[in-house]
mmCIF file of C-alpha atoms in Angstrom:
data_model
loop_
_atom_site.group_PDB
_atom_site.id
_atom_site.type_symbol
_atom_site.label_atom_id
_atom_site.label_comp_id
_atom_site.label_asym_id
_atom_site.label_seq_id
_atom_site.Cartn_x
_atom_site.Cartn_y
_atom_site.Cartn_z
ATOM 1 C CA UNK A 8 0.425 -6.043 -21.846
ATOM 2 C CA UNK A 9 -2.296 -7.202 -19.644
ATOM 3 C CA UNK A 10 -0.613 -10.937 -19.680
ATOM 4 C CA UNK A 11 2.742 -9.606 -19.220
ATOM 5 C CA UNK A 12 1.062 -8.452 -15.492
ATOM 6 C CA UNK A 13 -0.855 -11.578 -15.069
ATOM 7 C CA UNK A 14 2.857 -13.226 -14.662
ATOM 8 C CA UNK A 15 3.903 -10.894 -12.390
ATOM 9 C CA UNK A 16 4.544 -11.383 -8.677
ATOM 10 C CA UNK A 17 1.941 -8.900 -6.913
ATOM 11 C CA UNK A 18 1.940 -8.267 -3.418
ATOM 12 C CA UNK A 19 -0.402 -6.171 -1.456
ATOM 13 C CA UNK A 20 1.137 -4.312 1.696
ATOM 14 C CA UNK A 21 -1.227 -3.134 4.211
ATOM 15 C CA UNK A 22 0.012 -1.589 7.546
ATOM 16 C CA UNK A 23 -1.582 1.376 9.672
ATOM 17 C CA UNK A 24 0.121 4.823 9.638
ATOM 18 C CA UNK A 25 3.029 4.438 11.702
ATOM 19 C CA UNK A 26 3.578 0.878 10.779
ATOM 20 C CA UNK A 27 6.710 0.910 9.068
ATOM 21 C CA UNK A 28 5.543 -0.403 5.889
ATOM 22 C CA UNK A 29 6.860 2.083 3.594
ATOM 23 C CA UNK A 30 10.587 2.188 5.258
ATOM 24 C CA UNK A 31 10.102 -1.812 4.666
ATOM 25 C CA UNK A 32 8.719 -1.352 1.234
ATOM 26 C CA UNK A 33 12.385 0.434 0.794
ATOM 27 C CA UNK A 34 14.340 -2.102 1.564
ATOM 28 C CA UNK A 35 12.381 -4.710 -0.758
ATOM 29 C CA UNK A 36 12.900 -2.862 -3.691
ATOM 30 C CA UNK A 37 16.463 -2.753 -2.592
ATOM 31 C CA UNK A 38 17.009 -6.244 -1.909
ATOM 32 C CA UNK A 39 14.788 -7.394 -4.465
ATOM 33 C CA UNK A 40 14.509 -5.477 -6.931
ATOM 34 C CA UNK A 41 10.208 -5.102 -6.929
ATOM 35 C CA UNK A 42 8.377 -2.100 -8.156
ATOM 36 C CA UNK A 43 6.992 -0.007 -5.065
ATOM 37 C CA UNK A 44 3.645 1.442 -5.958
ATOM 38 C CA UNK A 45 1.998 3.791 -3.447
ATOM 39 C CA UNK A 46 -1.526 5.135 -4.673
ATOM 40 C CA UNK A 47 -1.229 8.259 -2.752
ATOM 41 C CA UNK A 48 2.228 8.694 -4.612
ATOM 42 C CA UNK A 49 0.957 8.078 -7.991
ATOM 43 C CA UNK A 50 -2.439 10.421 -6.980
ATOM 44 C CA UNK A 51 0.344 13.494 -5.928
ATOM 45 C CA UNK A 52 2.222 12.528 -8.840
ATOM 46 C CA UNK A 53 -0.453 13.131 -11.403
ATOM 47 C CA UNK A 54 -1.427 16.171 -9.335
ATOM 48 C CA UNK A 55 2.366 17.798 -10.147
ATOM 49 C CA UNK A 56 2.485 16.793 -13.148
ATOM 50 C CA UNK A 57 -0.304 19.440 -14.632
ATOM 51 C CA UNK A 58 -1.701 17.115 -16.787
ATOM 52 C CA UNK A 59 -5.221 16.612 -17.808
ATOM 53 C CA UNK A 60 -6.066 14.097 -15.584
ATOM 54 C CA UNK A 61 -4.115 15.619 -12.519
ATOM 55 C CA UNK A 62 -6.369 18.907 -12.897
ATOM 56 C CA UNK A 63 -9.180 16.297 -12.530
ATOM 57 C CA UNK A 64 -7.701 14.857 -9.866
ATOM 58 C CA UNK A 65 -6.353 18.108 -8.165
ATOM 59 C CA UNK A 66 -10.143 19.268 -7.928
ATOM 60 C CA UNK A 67 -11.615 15.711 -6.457
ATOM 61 C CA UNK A 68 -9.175 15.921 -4.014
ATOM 62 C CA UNK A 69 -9.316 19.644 -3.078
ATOM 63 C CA UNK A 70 -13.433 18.918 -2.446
ATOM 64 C CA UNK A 71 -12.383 16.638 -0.031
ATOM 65 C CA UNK A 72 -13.879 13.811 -2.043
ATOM 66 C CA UNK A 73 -12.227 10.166 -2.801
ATOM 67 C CA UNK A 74 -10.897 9.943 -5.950
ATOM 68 C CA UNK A 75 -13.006 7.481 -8.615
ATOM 69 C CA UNK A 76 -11.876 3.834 -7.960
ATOM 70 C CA UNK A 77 -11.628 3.232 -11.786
ATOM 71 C CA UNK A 78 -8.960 6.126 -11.634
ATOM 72 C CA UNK A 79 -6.502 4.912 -8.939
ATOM 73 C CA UNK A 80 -6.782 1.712 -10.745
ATOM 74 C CA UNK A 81 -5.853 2.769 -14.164
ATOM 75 C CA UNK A 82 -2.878 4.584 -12.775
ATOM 76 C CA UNK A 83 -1.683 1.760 -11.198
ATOM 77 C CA UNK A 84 -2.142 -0.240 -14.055
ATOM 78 C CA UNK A 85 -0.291 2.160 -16.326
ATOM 79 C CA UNK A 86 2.578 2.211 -13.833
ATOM 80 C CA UNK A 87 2.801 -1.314 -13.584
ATOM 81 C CA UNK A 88 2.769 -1.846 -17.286
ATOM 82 C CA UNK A 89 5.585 0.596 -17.395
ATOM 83 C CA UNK A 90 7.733 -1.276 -15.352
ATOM 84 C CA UNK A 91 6.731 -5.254 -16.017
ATOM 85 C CA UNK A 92 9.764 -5.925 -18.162
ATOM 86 C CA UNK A 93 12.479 -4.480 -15.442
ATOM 87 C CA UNK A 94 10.202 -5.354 -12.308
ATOM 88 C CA UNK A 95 10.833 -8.766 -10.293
ATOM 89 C CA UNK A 96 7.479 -8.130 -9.040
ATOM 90 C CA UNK A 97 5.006 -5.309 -7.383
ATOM 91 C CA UNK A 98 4.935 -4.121 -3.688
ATOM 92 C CA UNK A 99 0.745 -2.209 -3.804
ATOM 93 C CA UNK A 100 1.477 -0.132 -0.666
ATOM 94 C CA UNK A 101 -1.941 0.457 1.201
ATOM 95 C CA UNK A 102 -4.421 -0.919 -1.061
ATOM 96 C CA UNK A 103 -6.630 -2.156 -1.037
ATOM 97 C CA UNK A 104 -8.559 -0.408 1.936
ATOM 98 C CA UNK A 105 -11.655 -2.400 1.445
ATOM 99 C CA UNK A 106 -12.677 -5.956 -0.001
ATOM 100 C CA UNK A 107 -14.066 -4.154 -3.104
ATOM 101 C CA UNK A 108 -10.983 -2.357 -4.201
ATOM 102 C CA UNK A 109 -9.104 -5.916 -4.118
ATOM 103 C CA UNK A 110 -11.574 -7.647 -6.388
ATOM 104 C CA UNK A 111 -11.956 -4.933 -8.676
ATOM 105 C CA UNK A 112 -8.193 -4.858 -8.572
ATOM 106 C CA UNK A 113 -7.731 -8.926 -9.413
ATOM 107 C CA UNK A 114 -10.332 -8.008 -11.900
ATOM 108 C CA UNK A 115 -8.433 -5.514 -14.276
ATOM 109 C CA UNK A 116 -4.909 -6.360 -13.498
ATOM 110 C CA UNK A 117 -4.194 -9.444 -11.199
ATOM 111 C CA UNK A 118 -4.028 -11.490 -8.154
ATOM 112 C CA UNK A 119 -1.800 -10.829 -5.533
ATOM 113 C CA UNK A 120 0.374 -13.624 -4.840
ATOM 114 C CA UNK A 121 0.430 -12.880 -0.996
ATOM 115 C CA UNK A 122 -0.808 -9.773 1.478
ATOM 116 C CA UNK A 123 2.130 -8.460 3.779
ATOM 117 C CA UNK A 124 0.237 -6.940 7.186
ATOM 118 C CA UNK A 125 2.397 -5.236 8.530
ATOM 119 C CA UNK A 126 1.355 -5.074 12.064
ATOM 120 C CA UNK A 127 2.548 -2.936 15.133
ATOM 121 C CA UNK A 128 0.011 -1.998 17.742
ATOM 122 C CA UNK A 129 -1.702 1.663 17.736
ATOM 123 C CA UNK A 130 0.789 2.617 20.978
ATOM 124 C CA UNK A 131 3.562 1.944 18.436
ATOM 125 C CA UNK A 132 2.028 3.869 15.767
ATOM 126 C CA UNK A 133 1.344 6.653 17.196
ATOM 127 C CA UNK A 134 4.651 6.963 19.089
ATOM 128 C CA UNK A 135 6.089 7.266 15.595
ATOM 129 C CA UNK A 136 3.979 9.371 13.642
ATOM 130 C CA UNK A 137 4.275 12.244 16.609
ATOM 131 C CA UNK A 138 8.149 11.595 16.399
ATOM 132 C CA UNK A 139 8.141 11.836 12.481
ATOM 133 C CA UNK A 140 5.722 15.109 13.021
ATOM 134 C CA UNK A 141 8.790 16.679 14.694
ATOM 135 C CA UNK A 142 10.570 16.537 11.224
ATOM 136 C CA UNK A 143 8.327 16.087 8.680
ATOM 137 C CA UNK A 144 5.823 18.881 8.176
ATOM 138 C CA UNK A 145 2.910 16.832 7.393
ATOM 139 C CA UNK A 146 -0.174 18.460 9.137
ATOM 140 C CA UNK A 147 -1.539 15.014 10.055
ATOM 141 C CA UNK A 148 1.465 14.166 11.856
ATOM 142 C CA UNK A 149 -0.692 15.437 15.174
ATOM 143 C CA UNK A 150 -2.238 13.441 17.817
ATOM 144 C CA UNK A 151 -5.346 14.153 17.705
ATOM 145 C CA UNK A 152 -5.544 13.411 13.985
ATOM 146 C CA UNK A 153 -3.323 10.327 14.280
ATOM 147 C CA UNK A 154 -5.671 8.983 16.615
ATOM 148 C CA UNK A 155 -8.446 9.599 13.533
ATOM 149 C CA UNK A 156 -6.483 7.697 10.746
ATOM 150 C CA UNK A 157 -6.160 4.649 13.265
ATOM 151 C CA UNK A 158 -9.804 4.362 13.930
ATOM 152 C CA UNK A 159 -10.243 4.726 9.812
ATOM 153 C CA UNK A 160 -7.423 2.611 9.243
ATOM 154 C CA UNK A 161 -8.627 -0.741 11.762
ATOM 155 C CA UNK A 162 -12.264 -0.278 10.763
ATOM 156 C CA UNK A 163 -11.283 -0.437 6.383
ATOM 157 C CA UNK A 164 -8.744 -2.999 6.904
ATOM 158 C CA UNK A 165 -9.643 -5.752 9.036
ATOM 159 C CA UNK A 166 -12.427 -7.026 6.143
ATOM 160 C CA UNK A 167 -9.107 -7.001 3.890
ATOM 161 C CA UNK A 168 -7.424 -8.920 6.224
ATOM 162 C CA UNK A 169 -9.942 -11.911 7.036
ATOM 163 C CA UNK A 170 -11.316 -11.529 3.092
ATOM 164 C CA UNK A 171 -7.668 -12.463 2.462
ATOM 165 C CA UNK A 172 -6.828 -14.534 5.205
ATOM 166 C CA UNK A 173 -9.515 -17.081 3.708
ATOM 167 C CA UNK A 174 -7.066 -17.515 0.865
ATOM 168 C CA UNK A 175 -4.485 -18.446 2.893
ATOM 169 C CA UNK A 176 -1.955 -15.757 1.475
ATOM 170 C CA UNK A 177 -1.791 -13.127 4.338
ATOM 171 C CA UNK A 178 1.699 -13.292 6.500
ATOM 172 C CA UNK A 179 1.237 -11.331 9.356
ATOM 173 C CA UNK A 180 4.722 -9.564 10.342
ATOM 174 C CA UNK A 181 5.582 -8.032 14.168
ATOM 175 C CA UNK A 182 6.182 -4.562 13.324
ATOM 176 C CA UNK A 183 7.144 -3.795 16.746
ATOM 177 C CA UNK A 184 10.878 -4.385 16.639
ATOM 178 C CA UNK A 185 13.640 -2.563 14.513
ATOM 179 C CA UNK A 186 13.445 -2.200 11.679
ATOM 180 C CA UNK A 187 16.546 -5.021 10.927
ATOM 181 C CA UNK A 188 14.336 -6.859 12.975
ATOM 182 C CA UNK A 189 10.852 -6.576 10.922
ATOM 183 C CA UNK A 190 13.161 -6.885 7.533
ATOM 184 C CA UNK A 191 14.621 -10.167 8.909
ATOM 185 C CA UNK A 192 10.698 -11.517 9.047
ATOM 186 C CA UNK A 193 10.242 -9.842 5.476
ATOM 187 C CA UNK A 194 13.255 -11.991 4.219
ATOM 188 C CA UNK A 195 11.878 -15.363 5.739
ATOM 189 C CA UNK A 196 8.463 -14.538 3.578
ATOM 190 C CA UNK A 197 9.431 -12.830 0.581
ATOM 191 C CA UNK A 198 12.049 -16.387 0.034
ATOM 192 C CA UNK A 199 9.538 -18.618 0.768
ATOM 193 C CA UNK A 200 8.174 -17.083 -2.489
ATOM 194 C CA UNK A 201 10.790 -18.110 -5.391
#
């Protein structure tokens, strides 16, 4: 199973809250036809699902603490091998949020064939997180915590960034226009790829 993922076209997608990187993550799997993988998805998921490992889970996270890094990455392995025969490839929304989590990553499942940053600036971000806290209901949809998530968000990610910059596979995107407009520069990368 393992080699079956070691074939597989992996990319990392890394984009501050507000970014647009999940609403482009969308249209990728539509267009196509990858596997989008979001660790806080697969994290909830487990939670739901009551079983043994999501009452683990539920208590980590209800302590406040960060779930075990061996964890996150066994679920996304086990998701990935779920999907590798039907799959043109993986979309690893937010991770990894530091240089560690990457290498242990490449470690136990593979290398990423290319990092999508999906950059708009923290104006941006925070102009749509407050607009998407008008509809959404998430509690950290506020300003003051928005303003929190960036600081987290820059400080994790820019090792990530130059660790994979040095390998030459980061494509920086302008997430500051539509979002036609950022899927137009996803397009350009994504069939550079074949």
């Amino acid at each position: 199973m393992a080699e079956k993922l070691k074939k597989s076209k992996i990319i990392f997608v890394v984009g501050g809250p507000g970014s647009g990187k999940g609403t482009q993550c969308e249209k990728i799997v539509e267009k196509y036809g990858y596997t989008h993988l979001s660790t806080g998805d697969l994290l909830r998921d487990e939670v739901n699902s009551g079983s043994e490992r999501g009452k683990k889970l539920s208590a980590i996270m209800e302590k406040g603490e960060l779930v075990p890094l061996d964890t996150v990455l066994d679920m996304l392995r086990d998701a990935m091998v779920a999907k590798a025969d039907i799959s043109q490839g993986f979309l690893i929304d937010g991770y990894p949020r530091e240089v560690k989590q990457g290498e242990e990553f490449e470690r136990r499942i593979g290398a990423p064939c290319l990092l999508l940053y999906v950059d708009a600036g923290s104006e941006t971000m925070v102009k749509r997180l407050l607009k998407r806290g008008e509809t959404s209901g998430r509690v950290d949809d506020n300003e003051e915590t928005i303003k929190k998530r960036l600081e987290t968000y820059y400080k994790a990610t820019e090792p990530v960034i130059s660790f994979y910059q040095n390998r030459g596979i980061v494509r920086k995107l302008n997430a500051e226009g539509s979002v036609d407009d950022v899927f137009a520069q996803v397009c350009t990368v994504l069939d550079s790829l074949k």
